[in-house]
Coordinates of C-alpha atoms in Angstrom, one line a residue:
Chain U
M17 CA 30.7 38.5 -67.3
T18 CA 31.3 34.8 -66.7
N19 CA 30.1 32.7 -69.5
P20 CA 27.4 30.2 -67.7
S21 CA 28.7 27.3 -70.1
E22 CA 32.6 28.0 -68.9
K23 CA 33.8 26.0 -66.2
Q24 CA 35.9 27.4 -63.4
V25 CA 38.6 25.9 -61.5
V26 CA 38.2 25.4 -57.9
C27 CA 41.2 24.5 -55.6
Y28 CA 40.5 22.7 -52.4
W29 CA 42.0 20.6 -49.5
P30 CA 41.0 17.5 -48.1
D31 CA 39.3 19.4 -45.1
G32 CA 36.9 20.9 -47.6
Y33 CA 38.1 24.4 -47.9
W34 CA 38.4 25.8 -51.1
I35 CA 39.3 28.9 -53.3
T36 CA 39.2 29.8 -56.8
D37 CA 42.6 31.1 -57.4
P38 CA 44.9 28.8 -58.3
E39 CA 48.3 30.9 -57.9
E40 CA 47.0 31.5 -54.4
A41 CA 46.7 27.9 -53.8
E42 CA 50.1 27.3 -55.3
L43 CA 51.7 29.9 -53.0
L44 CA 49.6 28.6 -50.1
D45 CA 50.9 25.0 -50.6
S46 CA 54.3 26.3 -50.9
V47 CA 54.6 27.0 -47.4
N48 CA 52.5 24.1 -46.5
A49 CA 49.6 26.3 -45.2
F50 CA 46.9 23.7 -45.0
G51 CA 49.2 20.5 -44.1
T52 CA 48.4 19.2 -47.3
E53 CA 48.5 19.9 -50.9
H54 CA 45.5 21.3 -52.6
R55 CA 43.5 19.4 -55.6
Q56 CA 41.7 21.0 -58.5
L57 CA 38.0 20.8 -59.6
E58 CA 36.2 22.2 -62.4
V59 CA 32.7 23.6 -61.6
F60 CA 30.1 25.2 -63.8
P61 CA 29.7 28.8 -62.3
D62 CA 26.0 28.0 -61.1
D63 CA 27.3 24.8 -59.4
D64 CA 27.3 24.7 -55.4
V65 CA 30.8 24.6 -55.1
Q66 CA 31.0 23.5 -51.5
K67 CA 28.7 20.4 -52.4
A68 CA 30.9 19.8 -55.5
V69 CA 34.1 19.9 -53.4
N70 CA 32.5 17.5 -50.7
A71 CA 31.3 15.1 -53.4
E72 CA 34.7 14.8 -54.9
L73 CA 35.9 14.3 -51.1
M74 CA 33.3 11.5 -50.5
S75 CA 34.3 9.9 -53.7
Chain W
M41 CA 84.9 27.5 -56.1
D42 CA 87.3 29.6 -57.8
I43 CA 88.8 31.4 -54.9
S44 CA 90.9 34.1 -57.2
T45 CA 87.5 35.0 -59.0
A46 CA 85.7 35.2 -55.5
Y47 CA 88.3 37.6 -54.3
K48 CA 88.4 39.7 -57.4
Q49 CA 84.5 39.7 -56.9
H50 CA 84.7 40.4 -53.0
Q51 CA 86.8 43.5 -54.0
Q52 CA 84.8 44.8 -56.6
I53 CA 81.8 44.7 -54.2
I54 CA 83.7 46.5 -51.6
T55 CA 84.9 49.1 -54.3
L56 CA 81.1 49.5 -55.3
Q57 CA 79.8 49.8 -51.9
N58 CA 82.3 52.6 -51.1
D59 CA 81.4 54.5 -54.2
L60 CA 77.7 53.8 -53.5
A61 CA 78.2 55.3 -50.0
E62 CA 80.2 58.3 -51.4
V63 CA 77.3 58.9 -54.0
L64 CA 74.9 58.6 -51.2
K65 CA 76.6 61.2 -49.2
E66 CA 76.5 63.5 -52.6
I67 CA 73.2 63.0 -52.8
W68 CA 72.3 64.0 -49.3
V69 CA 74.2 67.1 -49.6
T70 CA 72.5 68.0 -53.1
E71 CA 69.0 67.2 -51.2
W72 CA 69.7 69.8 -48.9
A73 CA 70.5 72.3 -51.5
Y74 CA 67.1 71.8 -52.8
R75 CA 65.7 72.3 -49.7
L76 CA 67.6 75.6 -49.3
A77 CA 66.5 76.7 -52.7
F78 CA 63.0 75.8 -52.0
V79 CA 63.1 77.9 -49.0
A80 CA 64.7 81.1 -50.7
T81 CA 62.2 80.5 -53.5
F82 CA 59.5 80.6 -51.1
V83 CA 60.5 83.8 -49.4
V84 CA 61.1 85.8 -52.7
Y85 CA 57.9 84.6 -54.0
F86 CA 56.3 85.4 -50.6
V87 CA 57.8 89.0 -50.8
F88 CA 56.7 89.4 -54.4
V89 CA 53.0 88.4 -53.8
W90 CA 53.2 90.3 -50.3
M91 CA 54.0 93.4 -52.0
M92 CA 51.6 93.0 -54.9
Y93 CA 48.6 92.0 -52.9
V94 CA 49.2 93.3 -49.3
S95 CA 51.7 95.9 -48.6
D96 CA 55.6 96.5 -48.6
L97 CA 57.2 94.4 -46.1
W98 CA 59.1 97.7 -45.1
G99 CA 56.8 99.4 -42.9
F100 CA 54.4 97.1 -42.6
T101 CA 53.7 97.4 -39.0
S102 CA 52.5 101.1 -39.2
W103 CA 50.5 100.0 -42.3
L104 CA 48.7 97.1 -40.2
V105 CA 47.8 99.5 -37.5
D106 CA 46.0 101.9 -40.2
N107 CA 44.3 98.8 -41.6
L108 CA 43.6 96.8 -38.6
S109 CA 39.7 97.4 -39.1
E110 CA 40.1 95.7 -42.6
I111 CA 39.7 92.1 -40.9
A112 CA 38.2 90.3 -44.1
A113 CA 40.5 91.6 -46.6
L114 CA 43.7 91.2 -44.3
I115 CA 42.6 87.5 -43.7
I116 CA 42.0 86.8 -47.3
Y117 CA 45.0 88.5 -48.6
T118 CA 47.3 86.8 -45.7
V119 CA 46.0 83.6 -46.7
L120 CA 46.8 84.5 -50.4
A121 CA 50.1 85.6 -49.7
V122 CA 51.2 82.3 -48.0
T123 CA 49.5 80.0 -50.2
L124 CA 50.3 81.2 -53.4
P125 CA 54.2 81.7 -53.1
L126 CA 54.2 78.1 -51.0
S127 CA 52.4 76.2 -53.9
M128 CA 54.3 78.1 -56.6
A129 CA 57.5 77.3 -54.7
M130 CA 56.6 73.7 -54.3
I131 CA 55.6 73.0 -57.7
K132 CA 58.9 74.5 -58.9
E133 CA 60.5 71.8 -56.1
I134 CA 58.7 69.0 -57.3
G135 CA 59.1 69.7 -61.1
Y136 CA 62.8 70.2 -60.7
K137 CA 63.3 67.1 -58.8
H138 CA 60.9 65.4 -61.0
F139 CA 63.1 66.0 -64.1
A140 CA 65.9 64.8 -62.0
K141 CA 64.3 61.5 -61.2
Y142 CA 62.2 60.7 -64.3
R143 CA 63.3 60.9 -68.0
N144 CA 61.1 63.0 -70.0
N145 CA 60.9 64.4 -73.7
W146 CA 63.5 67.2 -73.8
A147 CA 60.8 69.6 -75.4
V148 CA 58.6 69.2 -72.7
V149 CA 61.3 69.7 -70.0
G150 CA 62.5 72.5 -71.9
L151 CA 59.1 74.5 -71.9
I152 CA 58.1 73.7 -68.4
V153 CA 61.7 74.7 -66.8
F154 CA 61.5 77.7 -69.0
I155 CA 58.1 78.8 -67.6
L156 CA 59.3 78.0 -63.9
A157 CA 62.5 79.8 -64.5
F158 CA 61.0 82.6 -66.1
A159 CA 58.5 83.1 -63.4
G160 CA 61.3 82.9 -60.9
V161 CA 63.0 85.6 -62.8
V162 CA 60.4 88.0 -63.0
Y163 CA 59.4 87.5 -59.4
E164 CA 63.0 87.8 -57.9
S165 CA 63.6 90.7 -60.2
I166 CA 60.5 92.6 -59.4
S167 CA 61.1 91.9 -55.4
S168 CA 64.7 92.8 -55.4
S169 CA 64.5 95.7 -57.3
S170 CA 61.6 97.0 -54.9
Q171 CA 64.2 96.1 -52.2
Q172 CA 66.6 98.1 -53.8
Q173 CA 64.3 101.1 -54.0
H174 CA 63.6 101.3 -50.6
I175 CA 67.3 100.6 -49.5
S176 CA 68.5 103.6 -51.5
T177 CA 65.5 105.7 -50.6
S178 CA 65.9 105.5 -46.7
A179 CA 69.6 106.0 -47.3
A180 CA 69.0 109.3 -49.3
E181 CA 66.4 110.5 -46.9
K182 CA 68.7 109.7 -43.7
S183 CA 71.5 111.9 -45.2
K184 CA 71.9 115.7 -44.1
T185 CA 71.9 117.0 -47.5
F186 CA 68.8 115.8 -48.1
E187 CA 67.5 117.3 -45.0
V188 CA 68.9 120.5 -45.7
I189 CA 67.4 120.7 -49.2
T190 CA 64.2 119.7 -47.8
N191 CA 64.2 122.4 -45.4
T192 CA 65.0 125.1 -48.1
K193 CA 62.1 127.8 -48.3
T194 CA 60.6 128.9 -52.0
G195 CA 58.4 131.4 -51.6
T196 CA 57.3 134.8 -53.1
I197 CA 58.4 138.2 -51.8
Q198 CA 55.6 140.1 -50.7
T199 CA 55.8 143.7 -52.1
G200 CA 54.2 145.8 -49.3
S201 CA 54.8 149.2 -50.6
M202 CA 53.0 148.5 -53.8
A203 CA 49.9 147.5 -52.0
S204 CA 50.0 151.2 -50.0
L205 CA 50.5 152.8 -53.4
I206 CA 47.5 151.3 -54.8
A207 CA 45.3 152.1 -51.9
E208 CA 46.5 155.8 -52.0
A209 CA 45.9 156.0 -55.7
Q210 CA 42.3 154.3 -55.3
K211 CA 41.8 157.0 -52.5
Q212 CA 42.6 160.0 -54.9
L213 CA 40.7 158.6 -57.6
A214 CA 37.5 158.5 -55.4
R215 CA 38.2 161.9 -54.3
C216 CA 38.5 163.3 -57.9
E217 CA 35.1 161.5 -58.9
E218 CA 33.3 163.3 -55.9
K219 CA 34.6 166.5 -57.0
L220 CA 33.7 165.8 -60.8
K221 CA 30.2 165.2 -59.7
D222 CA 30.3 168.7 -58.0
G223 CA 32.1 170.3 -61.3
R224 CA 35.0 171.1 -59.4
E225 CA 37.3 168.9 -61.3
P226 CA 37.3 168.6 -65.3
H227 CA 38.1 164.8 -65.3
C228 CA 39.9 162.0 -63.2
K229 CA 41.7 160.5 -66.1
G230 CA 45.3 161.0 -64.5
D231 CA 44.2 159.8 -61.0
A232 CA 42.5 156.5 -62.9
A233 CA 46.0 156.1 -65.1
K234 CA 47.9 156.2 -62.2
L235 CA 45.9 153.7 -60.2
Q236 CA 45.9 151.3 -63.5
G237 CA 49.9 151.8 -63.5
Y238 CA 50.0 150.6 -59.9
L239 CA 48.0 147.5 -60.7
D240 CA 49.6 146.4 -63.7
A241 CA 52.9 146.9 -61.7
E242 CA 51.8 144.7 -59.0
Q243 CA 50.5 141.8 -61.5
R244 CA 53.9 141.9 -63.1
A245 CA 55.6 141.5 -59.8
M246 CA 53.5 138.7 -58.8
D247 CA 54.0 136.9 -61.9
S248 CA 57.8 137.1 -61.6
A249 CA 57.7 135.8 -58.2
E250 CA 55.5 132.8 -59.1
R251 CA 57.9 132.0 -62.0
A252 CA 60.8 132.2 -59.5
S253 CA 59.2 130.0 -56.9
V254 CA 58.5 127.2 -59.4
A255 CA 61.9 127.5 -60.7
A256 CA 63.2 127.1 -57.2
I257 CA 60.8 124.0 -56.5
E258 CA 62.2 122.3 -59.6
V259 CA 65.6 122.9 -58.5
K260 CA 64.9 121.5 -55.3
T261 CA 63.2 118.5 -56.2
K262 CA 66.0 117.7 -58.9
A263 CA 68.5 118.0 -56.2
L264 CA 66.5 115.6 -54.1
Q265 CA 66.4 113.1 -56.9
E266 CA 70.1 113.2 -57.7
L267 CA 70.7 112.7 -54.2
K268 CA 68.5 109.6 -54.1
E269 CA 70.1 108.3 -57.4
D270 CA 73.4 108.8 -55.9
S271 CA 72.3 106.6 -53.0
Y272 CA 71.9 103.4 -55.3
K273 CA 74.8 100.9 -55.3
P274 CA 77.5 101.6 -57.7
A275 CA 76.6 98.6 -59.9
F276 CA 73.2 99.9 -60.9
K277 CA 74.8 103.7 -61.4
A278 CA 77.3 101.8 -63.8
I279 CA 74.6 100.2 -65.7
R280 CA 72.7 103.6 -65.9
D281 CA 75.8 105.8 -66.8
S282 CA 77.3 102.8 -69.5
F283 CA 73.8 102.0 -71.4
G284 CA 72.3 105.8 -70.9
V285 CA 69.2 104.5 -68.9
T286 CA 67.2 105.6 -65.9
I287 CA 68.4 104.2 -62.7
S288 CA 65.1 102.2 -62.5
T289 CA 66.1 100.4 -65.5
G290 CA 69.6 99.8 -64.3
V291 CA 68.2 98.4 -61.0
M292 CA 65.8 96.2 -63.1
L293 CA 68.6 95.2 -65.6
V294 CA 71.0 94.2 -62.4
T295 CA 68.4 92.4 -60.5
T296 CA 67.3 90.4 -63.6
F297 CA 70.5 89.4 -64.2
I298 CA 71.2 88.2 -60.3
S299 CA 67.7 86.1 -60.8
V300 CA 68.9 84.5 -63.6
I301 CA 72.1 83.3 -62.1
F302 CA 70.3 82.0 -59.2
E303 CA 67.5 80.4 -61.5
I304 CA 70.4 78.7 -63.3
S305 CA 72.2 77.6 -60.3
H306 CA 68.8 76.1 -59.2
L307 CA 68.3 74.3 -62.4
L308 CA 72.0 73.0 -62.2
L309 CA 70.4 70.8 -59.3
I310 CA 68.5 68.9 -61.8
L311 CA 71.6 68.0 -63.6
F312 CA 73.6 67.1 -60.6
L313 CA 70.9 65.2 -59.0
S314 CA 69.9 63.3 -61.9
Q315 CA 73.6 62.3 -62.6
K316 CA 73.9 61.1 -58.9
L317 CA 70.5 59.1 -59.2
R318 CA 71.6 57.3 -62.1
R319 CA 75.0 56.5 -60.6
K320 CA 73.2 55.3 -57.5
D321 CA 71.0 53.1 -59.5
W322 CA 73.7 51.7 -61.5
L323 CA 75.8 50.9 -58.4
T324 CA 73.1 49.4 -56.6
Q325 CA 72.2 47.0 -59.7
S326 CA 76.0 46.3 -59.9
I327 CA 76.2 45.4 -56.5
I328 CA 73.3 43.3 -56.7
N329 CA 74.5 41.4 -59.8
M330 CA 78.1 41.1 -58.1
E331 CA 76.8 39.7 -54.9
A332 CA 74.8 37.2 -56.8
A333 CA 77.8 36.4 -58.7
Y334 CA 79.8 36.0 -55.4
L335 CA 77.2 33.8 -54.1
N336 CA 77.4 31.8 -57.3
S337 CA 81.4 31.5 -57.0
T338 CA 81.6 31.0 -53.2
G339 CA 78.1 29.5 -52.2
K340 CA 77.8 31.7 -49.5
A341 CA 76.4 35.5 -49.1
F342 CA 78.7 38.4 -49.4
R343 CA 80.4 39.6 -46.2
P344 CA 82.7 42.4 -45.9
E345 CA 85.0 40.5 -43.4
D346 CA 85.3 37.9 -46.1
F347 CA 89.0 37.6 -47.3
T348 CA 90.6 39.6 -44.5
D349 CA 93.6 38.4 -42.9
D350 CA 92.2 37.2 -39.4
S351 CA 88.7 35.7 -41.0
V352 CA 88.1 32.1 -42.5
L353 CA 85.5 31.3 -45.0
N354 CA 83.3 29.2 -42.8
M355 CA 82.0 26.5 -44.9
D356 CA 79.3 25.9 -42.3
D357 CA 77.8 29.1 -43.1
V358 CA 78.0 28.1 -46.9
R359 CA 76.1 25.2 -46.4
E360 CA 73.2 27.0 -44.4
Q361 CA 72.8 30.2 -46.6
S362 CA 73.7 28.5 -50.0
P363 CA 70.4 27.8 -52.2
S364 CA 72.7 25.1 -53.6
P365 CA 75.1 24.2 -50.8
M366 CA 78.2 22.4 -52.0
G367 CA 78.6 19.1 -50.3
F368 CA 76.0 18.4 -47.9
G369 CA 73.2 17.1 -49.9
M370 CA 70.4 18.1 -47.7
P371 CA 69.2 21.8 -47.2
A372 CA 69.3 23.2 -43.5
T373 CA 66.2 25.1 -44.4
A374 CA 62.8 25.0 -45.6
Q375 CA 62.8 25.9 -49.3
F376 CA 60.0 26.7 -51.8
K377 CA 59.3 25.3 -55.3
Y378 CA 61.7 27.7 -57.2
Q379 CA 64.6 27.1 -54.7
Q380 CA 64.2 23.4 -54.8
A381 CA 64.2 23.6 -58.6
Q382 CA 67.5 25.4 -58.7
Q383 CA 68.9 23.0 -56.4
L384 CA 67.7 20.1 -58.5
M385 CA 69.6 21.7 -61.3
Q386 CA 72.9 21.9 -59.4
P387 CA 73.3 18.6 -57.3
V388 CA 76.6 18.6 -56.1
G389 CA 77.2 15.7 -53.7
F390 CA 79.5 14.6 -51.0
I391 CA 77.4 11.8 -49.7
R392 CA 78.4 8.4 -50.8
T393 CA 75.1 7.2 -52.7
D394 CA 76.2 3.7 -52.3
Q395 CA 76.4 3.7 -48.7
L396 CA 72.9 5.5 -48.0
N397 CA 69.7 3.3 -47.7
K398 CA 67.6 4.7 -50.1
P399 CA 64.4 5.1 -48.7
A400 CA 61.1 4.4 -50.6
V401 CA 59.6 7.3 -52.0
S402 CA 56.5 7.8 -49.9
P403 CA 53.8 10.6 -50.6
T404 CA 54.9 12.4 -47.2
Q405 CA 58.6 11.5 -47.0
K406 CA 59.8 12.8 -43.6
T407 CA 63.3 14.1 -43.0
T408 CA 64.3 15.7 -39.8
V409 CA 65.7 19.3 -40.1
A410 CA 69.3 19.2 -40.1
K411 CA 71.1 20.9 -37.4
L412 CA 74.5 20.8 -39.0
G413 CA 75.9 23.7 -37.5
T414 CA 78.0 22.0 -34.9
A415 CA 81.7 21.9 -34.1
E416 CA 82.0 18.6 -35.4
T417 CA 80.7 19.2 -38.9
Q418 CA 81.7 22.8 -39.1
L419 CA 84.4 23.2 -42.0
E420 CA 86.9 26.1 -42.0
M421 CA 89.0 27.2 -45.1
P422 CA 91.6 29.7 -45.0
G423 CA 90.9 32.5 -47.1
L424 CA 93.1 32.3 -49.9
S425 CA 94.7 35.3 -51.8
E426 CA 96.0 35.1 -55.2
P427 CA 99.5 35.3 -54.1
A428 CA 98.7 32.1 -51.9
I429 CA 97.3 30.3 -54.5
R430 CA 100.4 30.9 -56.8
E431 CA 102.6 29.5 -53.9
K432 CA 100.8 26.4 -53.9
R433 CA 101.0 26.0 -57.8
D434 CA 102.6 22.7 -57.4
E435 CA 99.9 21.3 -55.3
L436 CA 96.9 21.7 -57.5
S437 CA 94.2 19.4 -58.8
T438 CA 90.8 19.6 -60.0
W439 CA 87.6 18.8 -58.3
N440 CA 86.6 16.2 -60.7
Q441 CA 89.8 14.4 -59.9
E442 CA 89.3 14.3 -56.3
L443 CA 85.9 13.5 -56.4
S444 CA 86.6 10.5 -58.5
G445 CA 89.5 9.5 -56.2
H446 CA 87.1 9.3 -53.4
G447 CA 84.4 7.1 -55.4
I448 CA 82.1 10.1 -55.6
D449 CA 80.0 10.8 -58.7
S450 CA 80.4 14.1 -59.7
P451 CA 78.0 16.0 -62.1
A452 CA 79.2 17.1 -65.6
D453 CA 80.0 20.5 -64.6
K454 CA 82.8 22.4 -66.4
S455 CA 83.4 24.3 -63.1
L456 CA 84.7 21.1 -61.4
D457 CA 87.3 21.1 -64.0
K458 CA 88.8 24.4 -62.5
V459 CA 92.2 23.8 -61.1
E460 CA 92.3 24.5 -57.3
D461 CA 94.5 23.8 -54.0
K462 CA 94.7 20.0 -53.7
T463 CA 94.6 20.1 -50.1
T464 CA 91.7 22.3 -49.9
I465 CA 89.8 20.1 -52.1
Q466 CA 90.6 17.1 -50.1
C467 CA 90.0 18.6 -47.0
I468 CA 86.6 19.7 -48.2
I469 CA 85.7 16.2 -49.5
N470 CA 86.6 14.8 -46.2
K471 CA 84.5 17.2 -44.3
G472 CA 81.5 16.9 -46.8
L473 CA 82.0 13.0 -46.1
Q474 CA 81.9 13.2 -42.6
A475 CA 79.0 15.5 -42.5
G476 CA 77.0 13.6 -45.1
E477 CA 77.5 10.5 -42.8
A478 CA 76.3 12.5 -40.0
L479 CA 73.5 13.7 -41.8
H480 CA 72.6 10.2 -42.9
A481 CA 72.5 9.0 -39.0
T482 CA 70.3 11.6 -37.9
L483 CA 67.5 10.9 -40.7
S484 CA 64.0 10.1 -39.4
K485 CA 64.9 11.3 -35.9
P486 CA 62.9 14.0 -34.7
S487 CA 64.3 17.3 -34.0
A488 CA 64.4 19.2 -30.4
E489 CA 62.0 21.4 -31.9
G490 CA 60.0 18.8 -33.5
D491 CA 60.0 20.7 -37.0
E492 CA 59.9 18.3 -40.0
I493 CA 60.6 18.9 -43.7
I494 CA 57.8 17.0 -45.5
T495 CA 58.4 15.7 -49.2
N496 CA 55.2 15.2 -51.1
E497 CA 54.5 13.5 -54.2
S498 CA 55.9 16.4 -56.5
G499 CA 59.3 16.5 -54.8
Q500 CA 58.2 19.5 -52.8
Q501 CA 59.3 20.0 -49.4
T502 CA 57.6 22.1 -46.8
I503 CA 57.7 22.8 -42.9
S504 CA 55.4 21.1 -40.8
K505 CA 55.0 20.6 -37.0
P506 CA 53.1 17.8 -35.3
S507 CA 50.1 18.8 -33.2
A508 CA 49.3 17.5 -29.8
D509 CA 47.2 15.0 -31.3
G510 CA 49.8 13.6 -33.5
Q511 CA 48.5 15.3 -36.8
R512 CA 50.5 17.4 -38.8
M513 CA 50.0 21.2 -38.5
G514 CA 50.1 23.4 -41.5
L515 CA 51.3 27.0 -41.2
Y516 CA 47.7 28.4 -41.0
D517 CA 47.0 26.0 -37.9
Q518 CA 50.2 27.0 -36.5
W519 CA 48.9 30.7 -36.7
V520 CA 45.5 29.8 -35.4
Q521 CA 47.4 28.5 -32.5
A522 CA 49.7 31.5 -32.1
V523 CA 46.7 33.8 -32.2
T524 CA 44.7 31.4 -29.7
E525 CA 47.8 31.3 -27.3
K526 CA 48.2 35.4 -27.8
E527 CA 51.6 35.0 -29.4
C528 CA 50.4 36.8 -32.4
K529 CA 47.6 39.5 -32.8
P530 CA 45.0 38.6 -35.2
S531 CA 45.5 41.8 -37.1
V532 CA 47.2 42.4 -40.5
R533 CA 50.7 43.7 -39.4
P534 CA 51.3 41.4 -36.7
T535 CA 50.2 38.3 -38.8
W536 CA 52.0 39.8 -41.6
E537 CA 55.4 39.6 -39.7
W538 CA 54.4 36.2 -38.1
I539 CA 54.3 34.6 -41.6
Q540 CA 57.4 36.8 -42.7
K541 CA 59.5 35.4 -39.7
R542 CA 58.2 31.7 -40.2
I543 CA 58.8 31.6 -43.7
S544 CA 61.8 33.9 -44.6
N545 CA 64.0 34.1 -41.6
K546 CA 66.2 31.3 -42.9
E547 CA 65.9 32.2 -46.5
T548 CA 69.3 33.4 -48.3
G549 CA 68.1 32.5 -51.7
S550 CA 68.0 35.2 -54.4
R551 CA 64.2 35.0 -55.0
T552 CA 62.8 35.6 -51.4
H553 CA 59.1 35.9 -50.8
D554 CA 58.5 39.5 -51.4
R555 CA 56.1 41.7 -49.7
T556 CA 53.2 41.1 -52.0
R557 CA 53.4 37.4 -51.5
I558 CA 53.3 37.6 -48.1
S559 CA 50.4 39.8 -47.8
T560 CA 48.5 37.4 -50.1
M561 CA 49.2 34.6 -47.4
Q562 CA 48.2 37.0 -44.8
K563 CA 44.8 37.8 -46.4
A564 CA 44.3 34.0 -47.4
F565 CA 44.7 33.2 -43.6
F566 CA 42.2 35.8 -42.9
N567 CA 39.6 34.5 -45.4
R568 CA 40.0 30.8 -44.1
A569 CA 39.6 32.1 -40.3
I570 CA 36.5 33.9 -41.1
H571 CA 35.6 30.6 -43.2
D572 CA 36.0 28.6 -40.3
G573 CA 34.2 31.0 -37.9
L574 CA 37.2 32.0 -35.9
M575 CA 37.1 35.6 -37.1
K576 CA 34.8 38.3 -38.6
K577 CA 34.8 41.5 -40.1
N578 CA 34.4 44.7 -37.9
S579 CA 31.3 46.2 -39.3
K580 CA 31.7 49.3 -37.2
Y581 CA 35.6 49.6 -38.5
K582 CA 36.7 53.2 -38.5
N583 CA 40.2 54.5 -39.7
G584 CA 42.6 53.5 -36.9
G585 CA 40.0 50.9 -35.3
K586 CA 40.3 47.1 -35.9
K587 CA 39.2 45.8 -39.5
F588 CA 38.9 42.2 -38.1
I589 CA 37.6 40.8 -34.7
W590 CA 38.8 37.6 -33.5
I591 CA 35.7 35.4 -32.3
G592 CA 37.5 32.2 -31.7
A593 CA 39.0 31.1 -28.5
T594 CA 42.0 32.4 -26.7
T595 CA 43.6 30.9 -24.0

């Protein structure tokens, strides 16, 4: 069970696509899968991840 | 590069590879012995089970004709007679191979092997002893002596005269009794005694004949039995005579002994295969280690034709294949982070840094993929053997000395203090300088294929290809394009191979992307394609069908 108070890491790319596995994101970046490198963002489990990513990209 | 060390490593790899090929051949033969033993075990078990549950194999046809109406029993026992010995033989085969490959506690191995071997001995001895009985009985029954004894009559001798005497005495006694009623005879005791005498005599004759008949049958049976025993193999009769046991015991002792020998032979396969597999693993690991050492020593992957009289060490190959190529400053292939880290730890440069325009470090520094495999930049160096090195002992130098002489900064690496052929070093340095200058001249020029190496903020370099609208395409976009243009099927295997071809075809490092990592990328591509609305999971998926359906556009 995920603790609601614990944040989880989200790896996202500038086009808004995101995943939750940092190792997979590293692997994808290592072959330039999505053209750019990912960035990381911490969100609460209840957060709308896509909204959070979009907000981060807009800021 | 220490040529003599590389030469030794090359010869050791060749020796190890030859040894490995020999061991693999031995393993192949051993595997065949396992297969044959499996078939033999199955047949022996089958004979045993068939004999126990169905019928003796000899005479089975006539037995079958008599029992064809028993269909249910026939089917059930036939299935049993096939599956039971097959499963038991397979278990034995699997067990013996398992112990050859995997290490186990000796007590456990001993117990299981004992059970399997004991079962084998019992089955084999019962099967083979029954077969021996059939062989000897058949041989005895076909002999002429057996036929003569069998046809010998043993019966009672009928005494016809005694019967007529008794009848006459009975008649006289009857007349006497008639006369006695009329008072013409005082008594009939004489006639009665005469009749009784005849009857007693007849009974004694019959008893005597019966005893004679029994004795004759016994003699005949014993003769047949002895004839059958005499038909057994001399080995069985020798055991019978030596130990004073019956022929059946003798047969059991011999067949058990033979079964034990077969089981021991079968068991020896465990030892043989086990040692060969260990040897194969050790050789494989040694070859890997030695090839890695060879890669370190020479900067190139091992090839059997290296160091042959008519071959050369192609330094252009060295530059293209080595994760840390000596003397060319720029990798010819896209590399991953761990490879770049290795490279950064071992910078051995041949480019005059004072003559290069150091470009400003930008987040996405572009460098065209270097196409250095040309005739101008190819460097060939004769494969020097140890005798050749000795001949040139008076013309030796070190890499550090020669690099300093050319005004090239060299790293603090002890390997560069090793003494090498001076002419060779100078030749390599000169070629390296030429190649470095050629490389510098090609910087920022787009390649024919348009592939680019992107250096990001962290110094990481990745492949990129410009799209039609000028934007860089990632590997995923290239895959989507390939699927759209039907160059790659949007299913697991083709995508997996497409990715592998794109990222691994030029890799020669010791840590290439393994299958799991490529599978992870393939799954990530599919997830992204589903997210982008290009693909969806097949809700009607069945085994053998498509798991995913491409719903994006195709040309």
